[in-house]
C-alpha atoms as a PDB file:
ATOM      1  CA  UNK A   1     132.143 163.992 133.960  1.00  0.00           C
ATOM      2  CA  UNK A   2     129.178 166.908 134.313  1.00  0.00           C
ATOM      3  CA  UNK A   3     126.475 166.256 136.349  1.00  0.00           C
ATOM      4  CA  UNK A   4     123.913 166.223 133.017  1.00  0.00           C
ATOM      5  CA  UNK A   5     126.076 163.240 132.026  1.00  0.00           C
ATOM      6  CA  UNK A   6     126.361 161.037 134.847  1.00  0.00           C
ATOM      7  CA  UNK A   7     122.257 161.555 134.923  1.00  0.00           C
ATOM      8  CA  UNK A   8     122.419 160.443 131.450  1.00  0.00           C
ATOM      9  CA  UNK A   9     124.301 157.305 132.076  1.00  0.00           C
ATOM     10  CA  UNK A  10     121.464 156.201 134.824  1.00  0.00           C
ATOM     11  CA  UNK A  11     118.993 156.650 132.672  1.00  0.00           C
ATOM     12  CA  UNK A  12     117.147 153.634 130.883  1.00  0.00           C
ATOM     13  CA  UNK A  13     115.299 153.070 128.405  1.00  0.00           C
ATOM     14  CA  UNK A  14     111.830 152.555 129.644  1.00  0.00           C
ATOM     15  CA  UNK A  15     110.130 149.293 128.574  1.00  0.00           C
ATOM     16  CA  UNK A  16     108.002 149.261 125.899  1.00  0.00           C
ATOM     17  CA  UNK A  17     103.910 148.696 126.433  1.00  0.00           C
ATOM     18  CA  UNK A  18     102.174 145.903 124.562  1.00  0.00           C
ATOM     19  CA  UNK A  19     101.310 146.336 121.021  1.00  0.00           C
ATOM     20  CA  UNK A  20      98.389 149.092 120.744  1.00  0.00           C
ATOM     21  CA  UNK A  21      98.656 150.179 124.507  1.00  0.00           C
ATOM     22  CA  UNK A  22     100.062 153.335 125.387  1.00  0.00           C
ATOM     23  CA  UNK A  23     102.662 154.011 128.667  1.00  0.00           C
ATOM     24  CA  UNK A  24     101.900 156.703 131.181  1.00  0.00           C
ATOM     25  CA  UNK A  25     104.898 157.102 133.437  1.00  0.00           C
ATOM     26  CA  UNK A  26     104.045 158.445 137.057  1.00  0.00           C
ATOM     27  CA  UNK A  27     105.732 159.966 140.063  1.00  0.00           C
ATOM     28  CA  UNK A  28     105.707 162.290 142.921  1.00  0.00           C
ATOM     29  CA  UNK A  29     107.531 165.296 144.257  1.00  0.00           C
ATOM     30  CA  UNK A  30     107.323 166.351 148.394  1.00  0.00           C
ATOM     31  CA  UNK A  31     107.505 170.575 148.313  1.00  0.00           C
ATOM     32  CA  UNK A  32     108.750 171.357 151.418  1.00  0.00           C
ATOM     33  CA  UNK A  33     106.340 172.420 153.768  1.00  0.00           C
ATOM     34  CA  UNK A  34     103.925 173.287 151.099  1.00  0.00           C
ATOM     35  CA  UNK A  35     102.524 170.038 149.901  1.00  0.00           C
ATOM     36  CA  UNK A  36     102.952 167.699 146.940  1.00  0.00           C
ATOM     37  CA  UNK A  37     103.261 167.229 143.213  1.00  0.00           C
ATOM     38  CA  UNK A  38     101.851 164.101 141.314  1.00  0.00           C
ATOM     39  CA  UNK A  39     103.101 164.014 137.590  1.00  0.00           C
ATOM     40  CA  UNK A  40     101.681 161.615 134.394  1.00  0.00           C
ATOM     41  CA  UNK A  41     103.454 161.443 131.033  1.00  0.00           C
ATOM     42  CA  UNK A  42     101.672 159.434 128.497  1.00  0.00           C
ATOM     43  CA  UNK A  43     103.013 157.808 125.043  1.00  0.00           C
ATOM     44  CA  UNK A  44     101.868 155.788 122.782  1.00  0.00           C
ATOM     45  CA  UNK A  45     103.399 152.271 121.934  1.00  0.00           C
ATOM     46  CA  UNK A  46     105.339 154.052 119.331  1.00  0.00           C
ATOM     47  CA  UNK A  47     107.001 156.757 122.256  1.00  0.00           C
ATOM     48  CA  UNK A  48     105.283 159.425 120.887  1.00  0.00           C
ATOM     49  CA  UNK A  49     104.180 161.807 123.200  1.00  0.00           C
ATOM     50  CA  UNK A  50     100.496 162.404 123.802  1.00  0.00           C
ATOM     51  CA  UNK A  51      99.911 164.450 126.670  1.00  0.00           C
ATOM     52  CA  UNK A  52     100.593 165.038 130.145  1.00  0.00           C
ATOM     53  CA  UNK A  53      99.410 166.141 133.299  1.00  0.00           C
ATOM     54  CA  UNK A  54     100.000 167.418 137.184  1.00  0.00           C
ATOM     55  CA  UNK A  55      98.235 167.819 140.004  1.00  0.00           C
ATOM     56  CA  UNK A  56      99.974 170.508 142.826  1.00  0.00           C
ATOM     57  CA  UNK A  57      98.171 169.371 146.328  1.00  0.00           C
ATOM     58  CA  UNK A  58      98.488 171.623 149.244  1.00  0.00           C
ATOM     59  CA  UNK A  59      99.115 169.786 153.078  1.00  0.00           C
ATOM     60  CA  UNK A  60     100.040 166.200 151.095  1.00  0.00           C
ATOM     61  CA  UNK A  61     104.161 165.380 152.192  1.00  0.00           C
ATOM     62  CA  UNK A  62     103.824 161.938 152.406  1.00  0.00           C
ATOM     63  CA  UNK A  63     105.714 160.318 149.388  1.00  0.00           C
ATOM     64  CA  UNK A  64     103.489 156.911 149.373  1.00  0.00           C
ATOM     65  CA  UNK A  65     100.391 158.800 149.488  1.00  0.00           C
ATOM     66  CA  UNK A  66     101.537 160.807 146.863  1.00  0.00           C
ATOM     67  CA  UNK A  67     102.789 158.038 144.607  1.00  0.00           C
ATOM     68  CA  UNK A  68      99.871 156.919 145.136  1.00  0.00           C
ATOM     69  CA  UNK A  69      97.874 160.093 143.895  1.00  0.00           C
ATOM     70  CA  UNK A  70     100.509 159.631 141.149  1.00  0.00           C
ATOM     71  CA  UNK A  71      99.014 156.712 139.352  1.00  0.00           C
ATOM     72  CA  UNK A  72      95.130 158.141 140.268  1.00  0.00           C
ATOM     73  CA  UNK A  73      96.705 161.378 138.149  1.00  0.00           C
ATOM     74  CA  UNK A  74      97.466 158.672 135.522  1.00  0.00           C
ATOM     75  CA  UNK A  75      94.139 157.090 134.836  1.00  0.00           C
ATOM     76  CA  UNK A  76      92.862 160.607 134.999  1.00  0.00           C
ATOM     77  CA  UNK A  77      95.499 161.590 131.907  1.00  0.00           C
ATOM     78  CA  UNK A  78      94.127 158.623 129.516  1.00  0.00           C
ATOM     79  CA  UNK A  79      90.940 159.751 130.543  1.00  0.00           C
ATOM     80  CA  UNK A  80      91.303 162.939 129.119  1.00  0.00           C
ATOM     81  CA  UNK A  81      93.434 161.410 126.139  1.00  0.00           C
ATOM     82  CA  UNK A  82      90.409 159.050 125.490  1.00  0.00           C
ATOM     83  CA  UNK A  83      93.209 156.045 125.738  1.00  0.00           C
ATOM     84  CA  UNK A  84      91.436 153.307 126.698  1.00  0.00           C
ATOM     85  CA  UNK A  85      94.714 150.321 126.897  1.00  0.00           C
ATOM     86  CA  UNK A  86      97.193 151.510 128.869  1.00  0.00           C
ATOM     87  CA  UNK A  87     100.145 150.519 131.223  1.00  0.00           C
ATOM     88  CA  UNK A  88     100.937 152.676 134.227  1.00  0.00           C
ATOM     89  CA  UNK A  89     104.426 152.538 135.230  1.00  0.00           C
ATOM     90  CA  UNK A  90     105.101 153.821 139.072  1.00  0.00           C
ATOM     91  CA  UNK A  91     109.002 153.748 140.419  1.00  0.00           C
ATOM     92  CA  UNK A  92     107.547 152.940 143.968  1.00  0.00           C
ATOM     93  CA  UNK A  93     107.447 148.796 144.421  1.00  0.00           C
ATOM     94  CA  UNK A  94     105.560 149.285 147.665  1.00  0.00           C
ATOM     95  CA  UNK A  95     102.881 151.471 146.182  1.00  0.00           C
ATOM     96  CA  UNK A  96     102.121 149.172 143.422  1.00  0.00           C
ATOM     97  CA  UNK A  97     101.778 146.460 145.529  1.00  0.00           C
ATOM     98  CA  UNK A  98      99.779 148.421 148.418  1.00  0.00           C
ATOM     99  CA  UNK A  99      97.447 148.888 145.373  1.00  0.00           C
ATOM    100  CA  UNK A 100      97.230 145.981 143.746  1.00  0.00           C
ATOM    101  CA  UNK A 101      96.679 144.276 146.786  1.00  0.00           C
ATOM    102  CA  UNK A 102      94.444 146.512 148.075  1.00  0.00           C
ATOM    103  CA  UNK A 103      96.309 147.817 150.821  1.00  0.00           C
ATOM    104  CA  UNK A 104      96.584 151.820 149.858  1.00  0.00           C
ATOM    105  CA  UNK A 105      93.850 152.881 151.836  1.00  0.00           C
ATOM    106  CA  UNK A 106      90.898 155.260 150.027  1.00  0.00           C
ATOM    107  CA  UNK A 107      93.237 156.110 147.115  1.00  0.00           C
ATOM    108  CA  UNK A 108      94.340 152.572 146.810  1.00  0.00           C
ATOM    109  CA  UNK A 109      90.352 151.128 146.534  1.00  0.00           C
ATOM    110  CA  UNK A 110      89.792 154.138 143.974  1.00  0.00           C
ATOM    111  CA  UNK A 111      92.505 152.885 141.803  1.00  0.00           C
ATOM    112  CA  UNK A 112      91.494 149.812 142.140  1.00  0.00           C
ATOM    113  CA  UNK A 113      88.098 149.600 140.914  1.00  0.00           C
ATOM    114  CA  UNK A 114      89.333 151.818 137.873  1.00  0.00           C
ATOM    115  CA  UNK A 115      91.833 149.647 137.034  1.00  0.00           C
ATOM    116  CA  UNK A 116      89.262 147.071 137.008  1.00  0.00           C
ATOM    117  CA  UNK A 117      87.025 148.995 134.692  1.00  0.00           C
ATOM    118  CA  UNK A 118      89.608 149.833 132.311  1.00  0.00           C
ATOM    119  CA  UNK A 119      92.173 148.110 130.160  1.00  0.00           C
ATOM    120  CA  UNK A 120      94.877 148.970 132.240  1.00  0.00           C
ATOM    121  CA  UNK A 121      97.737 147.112 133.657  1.00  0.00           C
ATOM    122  CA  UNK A 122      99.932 148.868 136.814  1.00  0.00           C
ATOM    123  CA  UNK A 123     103.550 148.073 137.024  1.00  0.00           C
ATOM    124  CA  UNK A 124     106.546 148.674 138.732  1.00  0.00           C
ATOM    125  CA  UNK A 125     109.042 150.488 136.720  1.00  0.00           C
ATOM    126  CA  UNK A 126     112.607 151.522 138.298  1.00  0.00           C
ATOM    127  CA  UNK A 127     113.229 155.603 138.846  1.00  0.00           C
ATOM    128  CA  UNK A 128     115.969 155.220 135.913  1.00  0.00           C
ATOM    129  CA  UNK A 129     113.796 154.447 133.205  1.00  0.00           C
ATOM    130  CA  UNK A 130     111.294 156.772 135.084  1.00  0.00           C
ATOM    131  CA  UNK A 131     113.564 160.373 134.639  1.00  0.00           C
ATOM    132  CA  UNK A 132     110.378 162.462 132.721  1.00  0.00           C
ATOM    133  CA  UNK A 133     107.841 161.600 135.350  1.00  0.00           C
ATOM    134  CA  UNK A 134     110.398 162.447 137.739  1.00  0.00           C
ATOM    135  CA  UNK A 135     111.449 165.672 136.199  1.00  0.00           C
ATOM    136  CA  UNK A 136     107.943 166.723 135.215  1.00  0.00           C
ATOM    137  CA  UNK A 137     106.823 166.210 139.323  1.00  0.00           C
ATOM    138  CA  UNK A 138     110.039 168.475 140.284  1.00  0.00           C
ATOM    139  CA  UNK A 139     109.382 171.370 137.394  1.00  0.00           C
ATOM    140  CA  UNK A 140     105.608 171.132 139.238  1.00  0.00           C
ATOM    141  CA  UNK A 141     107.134 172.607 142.331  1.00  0.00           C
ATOM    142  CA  UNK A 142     106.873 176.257 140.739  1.00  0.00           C
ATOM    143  CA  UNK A 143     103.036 175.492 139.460  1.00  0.00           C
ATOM    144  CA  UNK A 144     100.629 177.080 141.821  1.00  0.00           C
ATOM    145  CA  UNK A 145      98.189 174.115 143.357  1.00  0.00           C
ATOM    146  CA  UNK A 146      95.684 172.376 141.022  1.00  0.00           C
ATOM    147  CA  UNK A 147      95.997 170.253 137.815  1.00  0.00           C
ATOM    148  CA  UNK A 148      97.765 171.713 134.898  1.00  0.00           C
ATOM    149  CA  UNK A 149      97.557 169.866 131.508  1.00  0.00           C
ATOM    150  CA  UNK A 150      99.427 170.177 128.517  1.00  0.00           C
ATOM    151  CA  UNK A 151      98.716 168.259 124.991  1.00  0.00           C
ATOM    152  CA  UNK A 152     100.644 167.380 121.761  1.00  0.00           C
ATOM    153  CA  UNK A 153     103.171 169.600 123.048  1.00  0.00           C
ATOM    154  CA  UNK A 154     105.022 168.893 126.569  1.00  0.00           C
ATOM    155  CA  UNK A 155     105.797 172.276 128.773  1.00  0.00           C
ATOM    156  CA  UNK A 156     109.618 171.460 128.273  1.00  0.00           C
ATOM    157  CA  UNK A 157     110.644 169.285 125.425  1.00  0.00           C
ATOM    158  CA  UNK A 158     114.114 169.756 126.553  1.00  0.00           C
ATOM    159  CA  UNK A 159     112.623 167.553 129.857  1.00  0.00           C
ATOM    160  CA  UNK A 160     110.282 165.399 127.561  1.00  0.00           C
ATOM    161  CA  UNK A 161     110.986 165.082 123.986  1.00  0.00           C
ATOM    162  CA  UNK A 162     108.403 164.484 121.448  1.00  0.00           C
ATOM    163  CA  UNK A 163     109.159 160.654 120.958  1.00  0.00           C
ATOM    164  CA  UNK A 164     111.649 158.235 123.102  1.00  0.00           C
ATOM    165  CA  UNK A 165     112.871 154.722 121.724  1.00  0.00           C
ATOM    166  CA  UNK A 166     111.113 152.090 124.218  1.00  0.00           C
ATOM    167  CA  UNK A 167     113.494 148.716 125.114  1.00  0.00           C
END
């Protein structure tokens, strides 16, 4: 079995948002030595993709902190998408709860209060159904350091296809 199958076969299907939301999948990316990556993919309820974003942060290695940044880099995707329901879907259970519990420090309280002022739910989602977040954070290791956007098309859409069937 290749290696592009057996990542195949642990891939899910992610879970599909409520009716009229849309799904931004978020991760992270550590590049050694050099900082971090935070990646957003949004879609709408249909799995059509709508945009998506990075952020390349210099001195950052810590993966929390960086998931973390992750789902700040989400809110700031809708933001520019002008989605206003949304469901952000993080494969770290201990940031999610840091931040919905308040616990995740400056970025955590940030989030927080824009969660609150949004429509905008923030779940934990495991790294299987999470493999375009994930893929779009490691591609960002070759981006030099600020926020690079792309939308209706995807920089890859052999890494993120124009539409994905939700469970």
């Amino acid at each position: 079995v290749s290696r592009a199958q057996q990542q195949e076969n642990r891939r899910q299907r992610p879970k599909a948002p409520p009716a009229g939301f849309a799904k931004i999948h978020v991760d992270a990316g550590v590049l050694r030595d050099r900082g971090g990556a935070a990646a957003a993919i949004c879609r709408d309820s249909n799995g059509h993709y709508l945009g998506s974003s990075t952020l390349v942060i210099e001195g950052v290695v810590d993966p929390a902190a960086l998931e973390a940044i992750a789902c700040r880099e989400g809110i700031a995707l809708a933001q520019d998408l002008n989605v206003q329901d949304f469901v952000i879907a993080c494969d770290s259970k201990q940031v999610v709860s840091d931040i919905m519990n308040g616990s995740r420090g400056r970025f955590g309280s940030e989030i927080n209060i824009k969660l609150a002022q949004l429509h905008c739910n923030l779940i934990f989602e495991s790294r299987a159904a999470n493999y375009e977040a994930h893929a779009l954070a490691k591609f960002s290791r070759r981006l030099q350091q600020g926020r690079h956007v792309w939308f209706d098309q995807p920089h890859d859409q052999n890494c993120i296809p124009l539409s994905v069937e939700f469970e």
